[in-house]
XYZ file of C-alpha atoms in Angstrom:
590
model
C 62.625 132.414 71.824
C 65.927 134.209 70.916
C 67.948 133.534 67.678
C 70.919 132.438 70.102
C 68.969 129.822 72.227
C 67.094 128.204 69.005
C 70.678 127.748 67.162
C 71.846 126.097 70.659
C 69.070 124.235 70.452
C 69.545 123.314 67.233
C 72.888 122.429 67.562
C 72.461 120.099 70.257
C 69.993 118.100 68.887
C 72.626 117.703 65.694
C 75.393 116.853 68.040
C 72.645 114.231 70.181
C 71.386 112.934 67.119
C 75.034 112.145 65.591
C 76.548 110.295 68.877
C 73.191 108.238 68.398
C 73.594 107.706 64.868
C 77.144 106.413 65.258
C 76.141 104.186 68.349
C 73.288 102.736 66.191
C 75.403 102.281 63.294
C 78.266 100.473 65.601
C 74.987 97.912 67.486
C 73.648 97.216 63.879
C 77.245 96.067 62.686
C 78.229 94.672 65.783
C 74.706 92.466 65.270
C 76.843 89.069 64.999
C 79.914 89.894 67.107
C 80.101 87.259 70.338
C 79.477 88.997 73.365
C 78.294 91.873 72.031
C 75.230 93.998 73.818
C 73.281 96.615 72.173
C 74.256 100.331 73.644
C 72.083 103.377 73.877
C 72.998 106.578 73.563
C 71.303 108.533 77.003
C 70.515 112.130 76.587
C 68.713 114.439 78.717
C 67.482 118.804 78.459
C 69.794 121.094 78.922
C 68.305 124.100 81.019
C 69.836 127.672 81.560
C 67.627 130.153 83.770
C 64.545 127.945 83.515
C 64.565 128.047 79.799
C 65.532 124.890 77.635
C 68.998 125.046 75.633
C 68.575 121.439 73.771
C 70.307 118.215 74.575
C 72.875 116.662 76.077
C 74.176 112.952 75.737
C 74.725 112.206 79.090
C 76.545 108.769 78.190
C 76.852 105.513 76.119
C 75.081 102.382 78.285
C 73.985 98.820 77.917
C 71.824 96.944 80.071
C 72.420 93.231 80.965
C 70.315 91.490 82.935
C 72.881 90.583 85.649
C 70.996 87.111 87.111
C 70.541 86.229 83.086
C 74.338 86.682 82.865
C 74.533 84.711 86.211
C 72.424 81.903 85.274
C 74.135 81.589 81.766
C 77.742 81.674 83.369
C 76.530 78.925 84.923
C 75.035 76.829 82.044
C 78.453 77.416 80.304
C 80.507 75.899 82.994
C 78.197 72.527 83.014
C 78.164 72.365 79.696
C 82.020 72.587 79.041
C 81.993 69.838 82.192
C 79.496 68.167 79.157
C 81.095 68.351 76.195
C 84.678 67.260 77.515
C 82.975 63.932 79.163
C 81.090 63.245 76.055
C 83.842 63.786 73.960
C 86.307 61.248 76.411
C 83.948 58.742 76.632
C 83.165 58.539 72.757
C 86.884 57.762 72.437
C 86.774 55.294 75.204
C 83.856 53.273 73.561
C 85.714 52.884 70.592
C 89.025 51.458 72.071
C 86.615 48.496 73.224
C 85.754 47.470 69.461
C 81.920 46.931 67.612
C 80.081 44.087 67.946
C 77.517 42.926 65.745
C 75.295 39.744 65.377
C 73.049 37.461 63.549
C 70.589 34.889 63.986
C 73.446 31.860 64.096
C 76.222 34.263 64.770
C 78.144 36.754 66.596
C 81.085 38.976 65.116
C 83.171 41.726 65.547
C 86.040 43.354 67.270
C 84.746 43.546 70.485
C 86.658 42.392 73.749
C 83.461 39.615 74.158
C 84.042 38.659 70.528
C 87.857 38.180 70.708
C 87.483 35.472 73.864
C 84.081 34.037 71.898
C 86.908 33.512 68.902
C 89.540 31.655 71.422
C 85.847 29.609 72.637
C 85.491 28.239 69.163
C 89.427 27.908 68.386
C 89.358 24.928 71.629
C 86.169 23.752 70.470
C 87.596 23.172 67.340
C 91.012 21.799 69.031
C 88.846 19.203 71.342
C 87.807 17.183 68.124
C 91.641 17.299 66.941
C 93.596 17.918 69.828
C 96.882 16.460 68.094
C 96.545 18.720 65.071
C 99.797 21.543 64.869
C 97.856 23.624 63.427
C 94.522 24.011 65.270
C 96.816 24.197 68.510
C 98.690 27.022 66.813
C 95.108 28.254 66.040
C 94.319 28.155 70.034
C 98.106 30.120 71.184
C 97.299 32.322 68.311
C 93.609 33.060 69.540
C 94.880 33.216 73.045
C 97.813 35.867 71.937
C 94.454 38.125 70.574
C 92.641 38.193 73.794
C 95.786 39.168 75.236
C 97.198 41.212 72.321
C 93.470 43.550 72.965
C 93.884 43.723 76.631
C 97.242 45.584 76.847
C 96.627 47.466 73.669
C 92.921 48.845 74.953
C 94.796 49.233 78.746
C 97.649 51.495 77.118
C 95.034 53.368 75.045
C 92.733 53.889 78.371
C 96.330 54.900 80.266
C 96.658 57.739 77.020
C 93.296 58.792 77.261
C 94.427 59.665 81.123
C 97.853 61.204 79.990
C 95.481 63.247 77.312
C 93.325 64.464 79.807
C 96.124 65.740 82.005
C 97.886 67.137 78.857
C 94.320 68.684 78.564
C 93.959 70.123 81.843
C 97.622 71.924 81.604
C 96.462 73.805 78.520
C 93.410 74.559 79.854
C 94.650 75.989 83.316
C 96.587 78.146 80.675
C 93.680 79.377 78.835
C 91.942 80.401 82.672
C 94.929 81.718 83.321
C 94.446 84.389 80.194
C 91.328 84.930 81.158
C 91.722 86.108 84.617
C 94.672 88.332 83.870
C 91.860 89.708 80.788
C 89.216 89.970 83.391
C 91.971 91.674 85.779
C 93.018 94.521 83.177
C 89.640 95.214 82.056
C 88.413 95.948 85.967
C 91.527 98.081 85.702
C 90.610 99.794 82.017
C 86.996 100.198 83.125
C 88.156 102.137 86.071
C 90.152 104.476 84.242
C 87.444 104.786 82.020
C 84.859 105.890 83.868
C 87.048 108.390 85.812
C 87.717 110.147 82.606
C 83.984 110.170 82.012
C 83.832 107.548 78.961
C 81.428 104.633 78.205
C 82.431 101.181 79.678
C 79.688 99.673 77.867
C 82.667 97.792 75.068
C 84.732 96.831 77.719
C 81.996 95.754 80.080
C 80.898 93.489 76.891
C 84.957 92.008 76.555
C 84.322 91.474 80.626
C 81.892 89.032 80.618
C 82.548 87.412 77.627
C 86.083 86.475 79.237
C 84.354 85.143 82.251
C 81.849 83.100 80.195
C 84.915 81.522 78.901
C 86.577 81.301 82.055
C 83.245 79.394 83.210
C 83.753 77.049 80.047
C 87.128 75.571 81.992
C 86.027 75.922 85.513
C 83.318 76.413 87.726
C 83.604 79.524 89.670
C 81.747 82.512 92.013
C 82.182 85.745 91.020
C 80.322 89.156 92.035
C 80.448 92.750 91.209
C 82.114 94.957 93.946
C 81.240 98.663 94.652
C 83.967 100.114 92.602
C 82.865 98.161 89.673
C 85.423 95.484 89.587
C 84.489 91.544 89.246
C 86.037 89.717 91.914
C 86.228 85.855 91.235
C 87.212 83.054 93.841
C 86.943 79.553 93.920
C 83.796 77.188 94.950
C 85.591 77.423 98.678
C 86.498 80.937 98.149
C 89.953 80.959 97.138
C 90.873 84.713 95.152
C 91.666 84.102 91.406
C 91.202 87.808 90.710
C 90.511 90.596 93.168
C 92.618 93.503 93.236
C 94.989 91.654 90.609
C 94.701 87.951 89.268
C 95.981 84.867 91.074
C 97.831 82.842 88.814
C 97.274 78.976 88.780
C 100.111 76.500 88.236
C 100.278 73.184 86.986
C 102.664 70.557 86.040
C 101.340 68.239 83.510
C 102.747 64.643 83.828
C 105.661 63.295 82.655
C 104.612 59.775 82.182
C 101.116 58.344 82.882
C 100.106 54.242 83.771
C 97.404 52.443 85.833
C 99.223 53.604 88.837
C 99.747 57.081 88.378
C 96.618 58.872 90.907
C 96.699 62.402 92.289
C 96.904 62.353 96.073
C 95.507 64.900 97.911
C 98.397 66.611 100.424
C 100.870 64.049 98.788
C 104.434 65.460 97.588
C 105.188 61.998 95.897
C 101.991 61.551 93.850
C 101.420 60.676 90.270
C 99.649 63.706 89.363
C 100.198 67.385 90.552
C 98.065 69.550 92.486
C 96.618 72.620 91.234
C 97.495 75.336 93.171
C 96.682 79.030 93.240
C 98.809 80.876 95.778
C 100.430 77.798 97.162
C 96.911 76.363 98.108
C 95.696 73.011 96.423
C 92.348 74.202 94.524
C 92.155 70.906 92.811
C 88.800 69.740 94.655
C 87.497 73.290 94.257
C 87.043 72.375 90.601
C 83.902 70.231 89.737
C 82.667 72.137 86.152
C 84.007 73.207 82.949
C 85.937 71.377 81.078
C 88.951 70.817 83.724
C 86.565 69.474 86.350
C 85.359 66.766 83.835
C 89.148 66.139 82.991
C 90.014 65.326 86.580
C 86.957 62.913 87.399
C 87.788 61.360 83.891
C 91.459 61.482 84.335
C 91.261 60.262 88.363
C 87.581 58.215 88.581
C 85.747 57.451 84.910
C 89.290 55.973 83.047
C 90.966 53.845 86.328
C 87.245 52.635 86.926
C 87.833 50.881 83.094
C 91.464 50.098 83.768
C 90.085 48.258 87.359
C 87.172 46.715 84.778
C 89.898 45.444 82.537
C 92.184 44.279 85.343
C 89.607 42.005 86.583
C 88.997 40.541 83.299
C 93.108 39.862 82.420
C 93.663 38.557 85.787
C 90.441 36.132 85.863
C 91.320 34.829 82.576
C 95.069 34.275 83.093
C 93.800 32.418 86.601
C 91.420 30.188 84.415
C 93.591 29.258 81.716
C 96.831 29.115 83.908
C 94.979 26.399 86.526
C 94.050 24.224 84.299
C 97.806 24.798 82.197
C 99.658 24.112 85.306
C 97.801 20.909 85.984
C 98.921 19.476 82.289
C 102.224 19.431 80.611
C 103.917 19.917 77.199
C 104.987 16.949 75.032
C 108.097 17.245 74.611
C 108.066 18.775 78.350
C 110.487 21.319 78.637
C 113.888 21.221 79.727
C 113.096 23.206 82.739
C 110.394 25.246 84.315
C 110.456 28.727 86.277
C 107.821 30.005 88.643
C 106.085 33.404 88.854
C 105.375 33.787 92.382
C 108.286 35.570 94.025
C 109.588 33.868 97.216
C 112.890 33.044 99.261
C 114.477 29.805 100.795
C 112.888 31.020 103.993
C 109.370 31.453 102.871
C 106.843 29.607 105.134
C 105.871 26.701 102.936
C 101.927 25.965 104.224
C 100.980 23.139 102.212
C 99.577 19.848 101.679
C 98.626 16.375 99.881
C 100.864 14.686 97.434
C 102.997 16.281 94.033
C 104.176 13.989 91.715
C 107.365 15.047 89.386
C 109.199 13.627 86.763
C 111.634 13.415 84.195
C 110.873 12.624 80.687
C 112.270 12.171 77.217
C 111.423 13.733 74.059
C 108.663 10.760 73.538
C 106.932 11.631 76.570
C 108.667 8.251 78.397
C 109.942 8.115 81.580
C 113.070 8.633 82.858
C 112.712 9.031 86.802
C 110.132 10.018 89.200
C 109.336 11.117 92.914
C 106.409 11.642 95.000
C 106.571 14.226 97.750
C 104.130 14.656 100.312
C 104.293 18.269 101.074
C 103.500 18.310 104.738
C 106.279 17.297 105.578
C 108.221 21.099 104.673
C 107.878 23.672 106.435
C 110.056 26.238 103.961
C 110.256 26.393 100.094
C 114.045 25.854 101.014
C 113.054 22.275 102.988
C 111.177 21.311 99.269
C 113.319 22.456 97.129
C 115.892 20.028 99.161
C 113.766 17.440 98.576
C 112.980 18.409 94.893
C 117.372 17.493 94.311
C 117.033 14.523 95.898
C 114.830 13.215 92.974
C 117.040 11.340 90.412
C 117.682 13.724 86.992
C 115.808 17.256 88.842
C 117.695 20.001 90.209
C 115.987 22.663 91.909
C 116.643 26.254 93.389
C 115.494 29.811 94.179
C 116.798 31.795 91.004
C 117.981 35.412 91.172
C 114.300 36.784 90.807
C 113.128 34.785 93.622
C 110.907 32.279 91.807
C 111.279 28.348 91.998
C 113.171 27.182 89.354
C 113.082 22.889 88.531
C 115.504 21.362 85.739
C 115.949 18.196 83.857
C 119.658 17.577 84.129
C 120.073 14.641 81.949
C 120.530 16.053 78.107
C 117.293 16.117 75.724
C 114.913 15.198 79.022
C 111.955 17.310 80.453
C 110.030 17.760 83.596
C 107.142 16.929 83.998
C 104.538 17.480 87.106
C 101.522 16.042 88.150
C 100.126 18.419 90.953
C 98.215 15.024 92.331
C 96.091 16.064 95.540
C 98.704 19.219 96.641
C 97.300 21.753 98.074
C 99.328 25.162 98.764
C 99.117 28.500 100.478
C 95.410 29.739 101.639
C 93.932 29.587 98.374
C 94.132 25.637 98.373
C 96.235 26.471 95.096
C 97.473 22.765 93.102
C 101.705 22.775 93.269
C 101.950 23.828 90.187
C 99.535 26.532 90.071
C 100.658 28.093 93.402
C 104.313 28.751 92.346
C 103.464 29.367 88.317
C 105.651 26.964 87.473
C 103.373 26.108 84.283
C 101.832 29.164 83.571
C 100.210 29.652 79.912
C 99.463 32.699 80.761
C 101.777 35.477 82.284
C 101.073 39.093 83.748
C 99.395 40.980 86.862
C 97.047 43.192 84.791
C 95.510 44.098 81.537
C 98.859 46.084 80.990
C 101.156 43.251 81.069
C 99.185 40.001 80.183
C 100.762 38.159 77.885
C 101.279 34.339 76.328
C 104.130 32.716 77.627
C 106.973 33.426 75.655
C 107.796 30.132 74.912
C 104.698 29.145 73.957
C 104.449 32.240 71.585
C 107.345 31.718 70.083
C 107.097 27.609 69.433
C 110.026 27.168 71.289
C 107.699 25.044 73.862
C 104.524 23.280 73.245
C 100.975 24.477 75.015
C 100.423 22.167 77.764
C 97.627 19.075 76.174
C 99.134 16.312 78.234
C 98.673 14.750 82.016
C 101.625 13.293 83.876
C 100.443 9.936 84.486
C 99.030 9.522 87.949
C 99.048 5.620 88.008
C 100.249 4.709 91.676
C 103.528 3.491 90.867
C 105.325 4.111 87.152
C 107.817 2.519 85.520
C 111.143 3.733 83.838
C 111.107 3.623 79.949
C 106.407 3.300 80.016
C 105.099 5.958 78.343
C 103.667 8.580 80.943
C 103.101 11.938 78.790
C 100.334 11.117 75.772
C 100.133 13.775 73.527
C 96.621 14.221 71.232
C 94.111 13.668 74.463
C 90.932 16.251 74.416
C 90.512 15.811 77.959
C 92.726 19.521 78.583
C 91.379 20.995 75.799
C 87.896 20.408 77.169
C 89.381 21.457 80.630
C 90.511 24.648 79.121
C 87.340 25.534 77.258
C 85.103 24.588 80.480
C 87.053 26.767 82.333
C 86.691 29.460 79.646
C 83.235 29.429 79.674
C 81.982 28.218 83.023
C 80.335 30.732 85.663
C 82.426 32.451 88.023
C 81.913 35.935 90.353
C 83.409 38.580 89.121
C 83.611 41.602 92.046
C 82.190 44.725 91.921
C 84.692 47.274 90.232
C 84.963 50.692 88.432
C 81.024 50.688 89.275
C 79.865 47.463 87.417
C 78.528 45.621 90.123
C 79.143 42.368 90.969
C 78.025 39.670 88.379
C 78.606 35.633 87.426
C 79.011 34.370 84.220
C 81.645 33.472 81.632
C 84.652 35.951 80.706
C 82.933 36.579 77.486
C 79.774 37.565 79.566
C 81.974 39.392 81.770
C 83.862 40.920 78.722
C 80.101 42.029 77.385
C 79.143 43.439 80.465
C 82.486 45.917 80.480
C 81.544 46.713 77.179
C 77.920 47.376 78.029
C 78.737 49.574 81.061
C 81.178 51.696 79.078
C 78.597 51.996 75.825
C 75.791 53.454 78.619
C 78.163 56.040 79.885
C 78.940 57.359 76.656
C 75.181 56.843 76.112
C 74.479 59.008 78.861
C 77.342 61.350 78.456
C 75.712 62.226 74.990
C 72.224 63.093 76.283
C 73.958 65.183 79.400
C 75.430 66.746 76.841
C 72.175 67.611 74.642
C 70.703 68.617 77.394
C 73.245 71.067 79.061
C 73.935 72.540 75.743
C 69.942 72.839 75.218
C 70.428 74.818 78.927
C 72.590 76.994 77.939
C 71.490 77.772 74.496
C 68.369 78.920 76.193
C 69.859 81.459 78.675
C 72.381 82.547 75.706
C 69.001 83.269 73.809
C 67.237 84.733 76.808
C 69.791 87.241 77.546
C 70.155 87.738 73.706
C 66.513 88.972 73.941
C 67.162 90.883 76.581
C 70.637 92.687 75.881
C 70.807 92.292 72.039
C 71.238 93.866 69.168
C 67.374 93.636 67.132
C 68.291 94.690 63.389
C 65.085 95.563 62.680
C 64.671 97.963 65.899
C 67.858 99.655 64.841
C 67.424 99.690 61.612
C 64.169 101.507 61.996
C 65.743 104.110 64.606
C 68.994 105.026 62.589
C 65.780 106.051 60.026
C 64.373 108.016 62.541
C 67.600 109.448 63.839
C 68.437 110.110 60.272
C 65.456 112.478 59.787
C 66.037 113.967 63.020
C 69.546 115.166 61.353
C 68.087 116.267 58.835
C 65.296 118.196 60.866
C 68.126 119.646 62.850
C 70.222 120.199 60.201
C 67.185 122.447 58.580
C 66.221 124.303 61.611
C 70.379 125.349 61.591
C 69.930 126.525 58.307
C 66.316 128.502 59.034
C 68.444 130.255 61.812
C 71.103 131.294 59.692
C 68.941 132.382 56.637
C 67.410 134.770 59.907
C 70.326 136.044 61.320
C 71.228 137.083 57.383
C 67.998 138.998 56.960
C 68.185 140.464 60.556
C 71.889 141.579 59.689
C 70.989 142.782 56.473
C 67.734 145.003 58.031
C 70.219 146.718 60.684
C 73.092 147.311 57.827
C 69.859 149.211 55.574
């Protein structure tokens, strides 16, 4: 071997051996940076006229097992779907209170609890019924139930306006990513036409589409030029040969009736579009496919819950309210159920109203047999022809009745009436003595009146004696027959339908109130082990292709010992060639 070919040779391996040294040095400390995969330095024999020269590095490479990567993409995606549900429905558990009991008792803050509390406020009332202050005791329990309903509906409505708040910033987060993953197909490109390692930005690559994954579920592959092409679950292009922004228009304002309509211009909620095509079904994973179902199916299914429980209980305590009076009974009364002069009036069986004085005695009376109308205009005729009562259709379209003689009440007794398909009692039908007022779990509320003292809560029955008599007492106040009324009706059985996927069930409202609570504590039960699980999933694969693509400290820390003696070896046999080349010069010169 000539002088010349062992200093190439020499040289090489030096030159090798360094590139290897600084690509071991850069794996051991890039040991804890995310995303990062260990890189080897490839080198091959260099060969001129059949005899070897040294080495060549030939490039900078990491492997990654690309159904690992696959798999854990994934796992990533379901577990961001994970997290985000178990994180909403934590939050939604706690808007409906603790509960907590004992051997004798049951407290807490709990929707059950709160209507247990108005229970024992009327069981309390029933032994006193003329006591001020255990009938302030009931409108003040009764103002709770209510109070909790709207304030748990309008935290359940800003868990929804969260979530779409939520999904906005994430679309803007996928949105970096894909314009990331876009430049880097573009960078790795260049790269490799100029002959460099990809290896760092193939790394940056996939950690950007692990991300990606995080918000949304997607399908992605690697095309022959080396780019990653990603598209939809239906295969719409988010990036290709550029990326595909997605838009998004968070909403302004978010309630029970705010939904996102497929195709629909005029809905609630937005689409999300990429390219001008709605994508919004596309996305079931990540965390902005568990922000739609929670945002469109998990929260309205506990608004629909809550609904059923505001409107049950207003129907309870409002039929038996309607079927008693006030003492004094006041000055006038105005119905909830919107209708006209010309509304049909279906009805039947006898109403009996009157007018009253501040003792509860009567004034005047009448008796109308309600068959004999056939519009709400014919009764409310036949309401003005009763001595001290005028009646009309207000501006809002509800009945309105009122005692024209000063300091006088009405009073009505809804007798054996029966109105509109329901079979509904006079009273009841139009609202005209409602306790309780409101469609939903949004609006319930105790009548104002009521609330504010201004009117009593309805303890006494219009006498129903066949015939009365002016000036005879026909309002008693201090009876426990509508205080039992009301608690029976409280906590009788009744059906409750199927809704928000709590299937159909009898019992009381507290039962029904337990029940909602129940069904909402097993979801978040459930959401927290989906979540263990998934995030068990993908720890697994994160390990797994750790394994595989890695940095091992102790593997590189043992070859940047090896490498460094082969430097030094090199390094020598550099030296040994010089030291010859001096004597050989040195031999000619003599």
């Amino acid at each position: 071997m000539s002088l010349d070919i062992a200093r190439s040779i020499a040289f090489s391996g030096l030159s090798a051996t360094s590139v290897q040294i600084s690509v071991t040095s850069s794996n051991i400390s890039n040991a804890d940076t995310t995303g990062y995969t260990v890189k080897t330095a490839n080198q091959s024999s260099s060969v001129t006229a059949g005899v070897g020269t040294g080495v060549t590095v030939t490039g900078i490479t990491s492997t990654v097992d690309k159904l690992l990567l696959k798999s854990l993409v994934a796992a990533t995606s379901e577990l961001g779907s994970a997290d985000t549900t178990n994180t909403y429905l934590t939050s939604l558990g706690k808007l409906y209170g603790s509960t907590s009991s004992t051997d004798s008792s049951s407290t807490g803050t709990s929707l059950a609890n709160t209507i247990a509390s108005l229970e024992s406020a009327l069981s309390s009332l029933s032994s006193s019924p003329s006591s001020a202050s255990l009938q302030s005791n009931v409108v003040s329990a009764l103002d709770d139930v209510a109070s909790q309903l709207r304030e748990t509906s309008s935290s359940i409505q800003k868990l929804r306006a969260d979530a779409d708040q939520d999904i906005s910033s994430a679309i803007d987060d996928v949105n970096a990513d894909l314009q990331q993953i876009a430049d880097l197909n573009a960078q790795i490109k260049q790269t490799a036409a100029a002959g460099q390692s990809t290896a760092d930005l193939e790394d940056q690559r996939n950690t950007a589409l692990q991300d990606l994954a995080s918000q949304m579920n997607v399908n992605y592959f690697t095309a022959s030029n080396g780019d990653i092409q990603i598209y939809t679950k239906s295969g719409q292009a988010l990036v290709d040969s550029s990326a595909h922004t997605i838009s998004y228009t968070a909403a302004s304002n978010v309630t029970a009736s705010t939904t996102y309509t497929a195709g629909s211009s005029s809905s609630g909620f937005s689409a999300i579009t990429v390219n001008g095509v709605d994508i919004t079904s596309q996305i079931s994973g990540g965390d902005i496919g568990a922000l739609i179902t929670l945002r469109d199916e998990t929260l309205p299914d506990a608004q629909s819950q809550l609904d059923q429980l505001a409107q049950q209980l207003a129907s309870v305590m409002n039929s038996v309210s309607n079927s008693a009076s006030a003492v004094p009974a006041p000055t006038s009364l105005t119905g909830t159920t919107g209708v006209t002069s010309a509304t049909a009036l279906s009805a039947s069986g006898t109403v009996r109203l009157a007018v009253t004085d501040q003792s509860g005695n009567l004034v005047s009376y009448g008796d109308l047999d309600l068959s004999s109308y056939s519009t709400v205009g014919d009764l409310v005729t036949a309401i003005n022809g009763i001595s001290g009562l005028s009646a009309s259709v207000d501006a809002d379209g509800h009945l309105s009745i009122t005692a024209t003689g000063s300091g006088n009440g009405v009073a009505i007794n809804e007798m054996t009436s029966s109105v509109g398909s329901a079979g509904e009692g006079f009273s009841d039908y139009f609202g005209l003595n409602d306790l309780v007022t409101g469609t939903s779990a949004a609006d319930i509320a105790v009548n104002s009146k009521i609330l504010s003292g201004t009117n009593e809560i309805q303890l006494a029955t219009l006498d129903s004696s066949s015939t009365l008599t002016v000036g005879s007492s026909v309002l008693s106040s201090g009876s426990a027959a509508v205080v039992n009324a009301f608690y029976d009706a409280l906590t009788e059985s009744r059906t409750f339908a199927s809704s928000g996927g709590l299937a159909a069930t009898t019992g009381s409202l507290a039962d029904y109130a337990s029940a909602i609570v129940s069904d909402v504590a097993s979801k978040a039960s459930q959401a927290s082990a989906a979540y263990t699980a998934k995030e068990t999933a993908q720890s697994t694969y994160a390990d797994s292709l750790a394994s595989q693509s890695g940095v091992n400290l102790d593997e590189e820390s043992a070859k940047l010992t090896t490498l460094q003696n082969k430097y030094s070896a090199a390094s020598a046999l550099i030296q040994a060639v010089n030291t010859m080349y001096s004597a050989l010069l040195s031999a000619v010169q003599s």
